[in-house]
CSV table of C-alpha atoms and ligand atoms in Angstrom, one decimal:
chain,number,residue,atom,x,y,z
A,8,MET,CA,-82.6,-105.6,14.6
A,9,ARG,CA,-82.2,-105.8,10.8
A,10,ILE,CA,-82.2,-109.2,9.0
A,11,ASP,CA,-81.5,-109.8,5.5
A,12,VAL,CA,-81.9,-113.2,3.8
A,13,VAL,CA,-80.6,-114.1,0.4
A,14,SER,CA,-82.1,-117.1,-1.5
A,15,ILE,CA,-83.1,-118.4,-4.9
A,16,PHE,CA,-86.5,-119.3,-3.4
A,17,PRO,CA,-87.5,-116.2,-1.7
A,18,GLU,CA,-91.2,-117.5,-1.4
A,19,TYR,CA,-89.9,-120.1,0.9
A,20,LEU,CA,-89.4,-117.3,3.6
A,21,ALA,CA,-93.1,-116.2,3.5
A,22,ALA,CA,-93.7,-118.1,6.8
A,23,LEU,CA,-91.8,-115.1,8.4
A,24,ASP,CA,-94.9,-113.0,7.7
A,25,LEU,CA,-96.8,-115.0,10.3
A,26,SER,CA,-97.5,-115.3,14.2
A,27,LEU,CA,-95.0,-113.6,16.6
A,28,ILE,CA,-92.3,-112.9,14.0
A,29,GLY,CA,-94.8,-111.4,11.5
A,30,LYS,CA,-96.2,-109.2,14.2
A,31,ALA,CA,-92.6,-108.2,15.3
A,32,ARG,CA,-92.1,-107.0,11.7
A,33,GLN,CA,-95.3,-105.0,11.4
A,34,ASP,CA,-94.3,-103.4,15.0
A,35,GLY,CA,-91.0,-102.5,13.7
A,36,LEU,CA,-88.9,-104.7,16.1
A,37,LEU,CA,-87.5,-106.7,13.1
A,38,ASP,CA,-86.6,-105.1,9.7
A,39,LEU,CA,-86.6,-108.4,7.8
A,40,ASN,CA,-85.7,-108.2,4.3
A,41,VAL,CA,-85.8,-111.2,1.8
A,42,HIS,CA,-83.8,-111.0,-1.7
A,43,ASP,CA,-83.8,-113.0,-4.7
A,44,LEU,CA,-80.2,-114.2,-5.5
A,45,ARG,CA,-81.1,-114.3,-9.2
A,46,ASP,CA,-81.9,-110.3,-9.2
A,47,PHE,CA,-77.9,-110.1,-8.9
A,48,THR,CA,-77.0,-112.1,-12.0
A,49,THR,CA,-76.2,-110.5,-15.2
A,50,ASP,CA,-76.9,-113.0,-17.9
A,51,ARG,CA,-80.1,-113.8,-19.7
A,52,HIS,CA,-80.8,-117.1,-18.1
A,53,ARG,CA,-80.0,-115.5,-14.4
A,54,THR,CA,-77.6,-118.3,-13.8
A,55,VAL,CA,-76.7,-119.0,-10.3
A,56,ASP,CA,-74.9,-122.5,-10.5
A,57,ASP,CA,-72.1,-124.3,-12.5
A,58,THR,CA,-70.3,-127.7,-12.5
A,59,PRO,CA,-67.8,-128.3,-9.7
A,60,TYR,CA,-64.1,-128.0,-10.2
A,61,GLY,CA,-62.4,-131.5,-9.6
A,62,GLY,CA,-65.5,-133.2,-11.0
A,63,GLY,CA,-68.2,-134.8,-8.9
A,64,ALA,CA,-72.0,-134.9,-8.7
A,65,GLY,CA,-74.1,-131.9,-8.6
A,66,MET,CA,-73.9,-128.2,-9.1
A,67,VAL,CA,-71.9,-125.4,-7.2
A,68,MET,CA,-73.4,-121.9,-6.6
A,69,LYS,CA,-71.4,-119.3,-8.4
A,70,ALA,CA,-69.2,-116.7,-6.7
A,71,GLU,CA,-70.3,-113.4,-8.4
A,72,PRO,CA,-74.1,-113.2,-7.8
A,73,TRP,CA,-73.3,-113.9,-4.2
A,74,ALA,CA,-70.8,-111.3,-4.0
A,75,GLN,CA,-73.0,-108.7,-5.7
A,76,ALA,CA,-75.9,-109.7,-3.2
A,77,LEU,CA,-73.8,-109.6,-0.1
A,78,ALA,CA,-72.3,-106.3,-0.9
A,79,SER,CA,-75.7,-104.8,-1.6
A,80,VAL,CA,-77.2,-105.9,1.7
A,81,ALA,CA,-74.0,-104.9,3.6
A,82,GLU,CA,-74.2,-101.6,2.2
A,83,ALA,CA,-78.2,-101.4,2.6
A,84,GLY,CA,-77.6,-102.4,6.3
A,85,ASN,CA,-75.1,-99.5,6.8
A,86,SER,CA,-77.3,-96.8,5.3
A,87,GLY,CA,-77.9,-95.5,8.9
A,88,GLY,CA,-74.2,-94.6,8.6
A,89,ASP,CA,-73.4,-95.3,12.4
A,90,GLY,CA,-70.2,-97.1,11.2
A,91,GLY,CA,-70.8,-99.6,13.9
A,92,THR,CA,-70.1,-103.3,14.1
A,93,ARG,CA,-69.7,-105.6,11.3
A,94,PRO,CA,-72.8,-107.4,10.3
A,95,VAL,CA,-72.8,-111.3,10.9
A,96,LEU,CA,-73.2,-113.4,7.9
A,97,ILE,CA,-74.7,-116.8,8.7
A,98,VAL,CA,-74.1,-119.4,6.2
A,99,PRO,CA,-76.5,-122.4,6.9
A,100,SER,CA,-74.4,-125.6,6.2
A,101,PRO,CA,-74.5,-129.1,7.4
A,102,ALA,CA,-70.7,-128.6,7.7
A,103,GLY,CA,-71.1,-125.7,10.2
A,104,ALA,CA,-71.1,-125.5,13.9
A,105,VAL,CA,-74.5,-126.6,15.4
A,106,PHE,CA,-76.9,-124.0,16.2
A,107,THR,CA,-77.8,-123.8,20.0
A,108,GLN,CA,-80.0,-121.7,22.3
A,109,THR,CA,-76.7,-120.2,23.5
A,110,MET,CA,-75.9,-119.0,19.9
A,111,ALA,CA,-79.5,-117.9,19.6
A,112,TYR,CA,-78.9,-115.5,22.6
A,113,GLU,CA,-75.7,-114.2,21.3
A,114,LEU,CA,-77.0,-113.6,17.8
A,115,ALA,CA,-80.0,-111.8,19.3
A,116,GLU,CA,-77.6,-109.2,20.5
A,117,GLU,CA,-76.4,-108.2,17.0
A,118,LYS,CA,-77.6,-105.2,15.1
A,119,HIS,CA,-77.6,-106.8,11.7
A,120,LEU,CA,-77.7,-110.5,10.6
A,121,VAL,CA,-77.5,-111.7,7.0
A,122,PHE,CA,-78.2,-115.3,6.0
A,123,ALA,CA,-77.1,-116.9,2.7
A,124,CYS,CA,-79.1,-119.8,1.7
A,125,GLY,CA,-77.3,-122.3,-0.1
A,126,ARG,CA,-78.6,-124.9,-2.6
A,127,TYR,CA,-77.3,-127.5,-4.7
A,128,GLU,CA,-73.8,-128.7,-3.4
A,129,GLY,CA,-73.3,-125.4,-1.7
A,130,ILE,CA,-71.6,-121.9,-2.4
A,131,ASP,CA,-68.1,-121.5,-4.0
A,132,GLU,CA,-65.8,-121.5,-0.8
A,133,ARG,CA,-64.2,-118.3,-2.2
A,134,VAL,CA,-67.4,-116.4,-1.3
A,135,LEU,CA,-67.0,-117.3,2.4
A,136,GLU,CA,-63.3,-116.0,2.2
A,137,TRP,CA,-64.2,-112.7,0.3
A,138,SER,CA,-66.9,-112.0,2.8
A,139,GLY,CA,-64.6,-112.0,5.7
A,140,GLU,CA,-63.6,-108.6,4.6
A,141,ARG,CA,-66.9,-107.1,5.6
A,142,PHE,CA,-68.9,-109.6,7.5
A,143,ASP,CA,-68.2,-111.8,10.6
A,144,VAL,CA,-68.7,-115.1,8.8
A,145,ARG,CA,-70.3,-117.9,10.6
A,146,PRO,CA,-71.3,-121.3,8.9
A,147,VAL,CA,-74.0,-122.8,11.1
A,148,SER,CA,-75.7,-126.1,11.0
A,149,LEU,CA,-79.1,-126.9,12.1
A,150,GLY,CA,-78.2,-130.4,12.9
A,151,ASP,CA,-76.3,-133.5,11.8
A,152,TYR,CA,-78.4,-134.4,8.7
A,153,VAL,CA,-78.6,-132.9,5.3
A,154,LEU,CA,-81.3,-130.5,3.9
A,155,ASN,CA,-82.0,-129.5,0.3
A,156,GLY,CA,-81.2,-125.8,1.0
A,157,GLY,CA,-80.6,-123.2,3.6
A,158,GLU,CA,-84.0,-121.9,3.7
A,159,VAL,CA,-85.6,-124.3,6.3
A,160,ALA,CA,-82.5,-123.7,8.5
A,161,VAL,CA,-83.0,-119.9,8.2
A,162,LEU,CA,-86.8,-120.2,9.2
A,163,ALA,CA,-85.8,-122.2,12.4
A,164,MET,CA,-82.8,-119.7,13.2
A,165,VAL,CA,-84.7,-116.5,12.6
A,166,GLU,CA,-87.7,-117.8,14.8
A,167,ALA,CA,-85.2,-118.8,17.6
A,168,ILE,CA,-83.3,-115.6,17.4
A,169,GLY,CA,-86.1,-113.2,16.7
A,170,ARG,CA,-88.2,-114.3,19.8
A,171,LEU,CA,-85.3,-113.4,22.1
A,172,VAL,CA,-85.3,-109.9,20.7
A,173,PRO,CA,-86.7,-107.6,23.5
A,174,GLY,CA,-90.6,-106.9,22.9
A,175,VAL,CA,-91.1,-109.8,20.6
A,176,VAL,CA,-92.3,-112.2,23.1
A,177,GLY,CA,-95.0,-110.4,24.9
A,178,ASN,CA,-94.2,-112.0,28.4
A,179,PRO,CA,-90.3,-112.3,28.7
A,180,GLU,CA,-90.8,-114.2,31.8
A,181,SER,CA,-91.8,-117.2,29.5
A,182,LEU,CA,-88.3,-117.1,28.0
A,183,VAL,CA,-86.6,-117.9,31.3
A,184,GLU,CA,-87.9,-121.3,32.1
A,185,GLU,CA,-87.9,-122.8,28.7
A,186,SER,CA,-85.8,-125.9,27.9
A,187,HIS,CA,-82.1,-125.2,27.3
A,188,SER,CA,-82.3,-121.6,28.9
A,189,ASP,CA,-80.8,-123.1,31.8
A,190,GLY,CA,-79.0,-126.1,30.5
A,191,LEU,CA,-82.0,-128.6,31.4
A,192,LEU,CA,-85.2,-129.6,29.3
A,193,GLU,CA,-88.3,-127.9,30.4
A,194,TYR,CA,-90.7,-129.7,33.1
A,195,PRO,CA,-94.0,-131.0,31.7
A,196,VAL,CA,-97.1,-128.7,31.5
A,197,TYR,CA,-100.9,-129.1,31.8
A,198,THR,CA,-103.8,-126.9,31.3
A,199,LYS,CA,-107.8,-127.4,32.1
A,200,PRO,CA,-109.5,-129.7,32.7
A,201,SER,CA,-107.8,-131.2,35.6
A,202,SER,CA,-109.2,-134.6,34.7
A,203,TRP,CA,-109.1,-135.7,31.1
A,204,ARG,CA,-109.9,-139.2,29.7
A,205,ASP,CA,-109.0,-140.6,33.1
A,206,ARG,CA,-105.8,-138.9,33.5
A,207,ASN,CA,-105.5,-136.4,36.2
A,208,VAL,CA,-103.0,-133.4,36.5
A,209,PRO,CA,-100.4,-134.0,39.1
A,210,ASP,CA,-102.0,-133.2,42.7
A,211,ILE,CA,-99.0,-130.9,43.5
A,212,LEU,CA,-100.0,-128.5,40.7
A,213,LEU,CA,-103.4,-128.0,42.3
A,214,SER,CA,-102.1,-127.5,45.6
A,215,GLY,CA,-101.4,-123.8,45.6
A,216,ASN,CA,-98.0,-124.4,47.4
A,217,HIS,CA,-95.8,-122.3,45.1
A,218,GLY,CA,-92.5,-123.6,46.9
A,219,LYS,CA,-93.6,-127.3,46.5
A,220,ILE,CA,-94.5,-126.8,42.8
A,221,ALA,CA,-91.1,-125.2,41.9
A,222,GLN,CA,-89.4,-128.2,43.6
A,223,TRP,CA,-91.4,-130.7,41.8
A,224,ARG,CA,-90.9,-128.8,38.4
A,225,ARG,CA,-87.1,-128.8,39.1
A,226,GLU,CA,-87.2,-132.5,40.0
A,227,GLN,CA,-89.0,-133.2,36.6
A,228,GLN,CA,-86.5,-131.2,34.7
A,229,LEU,CA,-83.7,-133.1,36.3
A,230,GLN,CA,-85.6,-136.6,35.4
A,231,ARG,CA,-86.6,-135.6,31.9
A,232,THR,CA,-83.3,-134.3,31.1
A,233,ALA,CA,-81.6,-137.5,32.6
A,234,VAL,CA,-84.0,-139.7,30.3
A,235,ARG,CA,-84.2,-137.7,27.1
A,236,ARG,CA,-80.7,-136.1,27.1
A,237,PRO,CA,-78.3,-137.7,29.4
A,238,ASP,CA,-75.6,-135.7,27.5
A,239,LEU,CA,-77.0,-132.5,28.8
A,240,LEU,CA,-77.1,-133.6,32.2
A,241,GLU,CA,-73.4,-134.9,32.1
A,242,LYS,CA,-72.2,-131.6,31.1
A,243,PHE,CA,-74.5,-129.6,33.5
A,244,ASP,CA,-72.7,-127.2,35.7
A,245,VAL,CA,-72.8,-128.8,39.3
A,246,SER,CA,-72.1,-125.5,41.0
A,247,GLN,CA,-75.9,-124.6,40.0
A,248,LEU,CA,-77.1,-127.7,41.9
A,249,THR,CA,-79.0,-127.1,45.2
A,250,LYS,CA,-79.1,-129.6,48.0
A,251,ALA,CA,-82.5,-130.7,46.8
A,252,ASP,CA,-81.3,-131.3,43.4
A,253,LYS,CA,-78.5,-133.4,44.7
A,254,ALA,CA,-81.0,-135.5,46.5
A,255,ALA,CA,-83.4,-135.9,43.5
A,256,LEU,CA,-80.2,-136.9,41.5
A,257,ALA,CA,-79.1,-139.5,44.0
A,258,ALA,CA,-82.7,-140.9,44.0
A,259,MET,CA,-82.5,-141.1,40.3
A,260,GLY,CA,-79.2,-143.0,40.6
A,261,TYR,CA,-76.8,-140.2,39.7
A,262,ASP,CA,-73.6,-139.4,41.6
A,263,VAL,CA,-72.7,-135.7,41.8
A,264,MET,CA,-68.9,-135.4,41.6
A,265,LYS,CA,-66.8,-132.4,42.0
A,266,ASP,CA,-67.1,-131.3,38.3
A,267,ARG,CA,-69.6,-133.6,36.8
A,268,ILE,CA,-72.8,-135.6,37.1
A,269,GLN,CA,-72.4,-139.4,36.5
A,270,LEU,CA,-74.6,-142.3,36.3
A,271,ARG,CA,-73.9,-144.7,39.1
A,272,GLY,CA,-72.2,-148.0,38.6
B,160,SAM,N1,-72.7,-130.8,-0.3
B,160,SAM,C1,-73.2,-130.2,1.1
B,160,SAM,C2,-72.4,-131.0,2.2
B,160,SAM,O1,-72.3,-132.1,2.1
B,160,SAM,O2,-71.9,-130.2,3.1
B,160,SAM,C3,-74.6,-130.3,1.3
B,160,SAM,C4,-75.3,-129.3,0.4
B,160,SAM,S1,-77.2,-129.3,0.9
B,160,SAM,C5,-77.7,-130.4,-0.2
B,160,SAM,C6,-77.5,-127.8,0.2
B,160,SAM,C7,-77.7,-126.7,1.1
B,160,SAM,O3,-78.6,-126.8,2.1
B,160,SAM,C8,-76.3,-126.2,2.0
B,160,SAM,O4,-75.7,-125.5,1.1
B,160,SAM,C9,-76.9,-125.6,3.1
B,160,SAM,O5,-77.2,-124.3,2.8
B,160,SAM,C10,-78.5,-126.4,3.3
B,160,SAM,N2,-78.2,-127.2,4.5
B,160,SAM,C11,-78.3,-128.7,4.2
B,160,SAM,N3,-78.2,-129.3,5.4
B,160,SAM,C12,-78.2,-128.3,6.4
B,160,SAM,C13,-78.1,-128.4,7.8
B,160,SAM,N4,-78.0,-129.4,8.5
B,160,SAM,N5,-78.0,-127.1,8.4
B,160,SAM,C14,-78.3,-125.9,7.6
B,160,SAM,N6,-78.0,-125.9,6.4
B,160,SAM,C15,-78.2,-126.9,5.7
């Protein structure tokens, strides 16, 4: 997969040289390129922002440096000449669709992702319209809060997407049972020693009975999701529930309806 990130703070993205994503770059699984937006300006001051039309606080990122930068990365991404699908342009924005694991899986299938890191009050809206001619444009939010710039959002998204690219995580099994992979949060995990500061690992995990361990873990998933993220449990696909799941939910005070799980009373 090719990834291009455009930012006025390219050094912010240095963390993408570390750990599994850094290794995936070294191994050639991720071709990740970071570009300085100011390299696409033409004036002496390398200006990337100006005052907003209509007035108001703050500055807005100018359209032309963005157009130059995005045209350049679109062309670089197509240098293989395969004339394939259009690259996806992800524009981090608190006004975008919220990033999810499902979105990470979809984006991990793409050949070329481009990230446009906004700063100040954001990017001149016409850049998004213009980009639609050569990119599949997606404004994406990391969550319902406001950051100073898109870089932190890009670090999170590249890590979440990159680890789903085949080969990046050594044992693909570890991706299967994670939180959000099946609509539930992950069960609690423990390692040695089995007794630590008067706290013991649950006996079932030491039993060697794999069937019982799987059942315990599933109950823990349901319980943890009910407590921490009841919104996820309420929209969980009931057709995925086993008889044992339904019994566990009933014991936790939930009714399983035809199309949803609902807290009793
Ligand atoms: N005025 C904008 C608004 O209210 O929608 C916020 C601009 S914010 C200060 C500057 C930049 O930070 C945005 O252009 C975007 O790139 C990034 N940003 C801020 N919050 C974000 C979030 N929740 N998710 C993704 N990017 C975010």
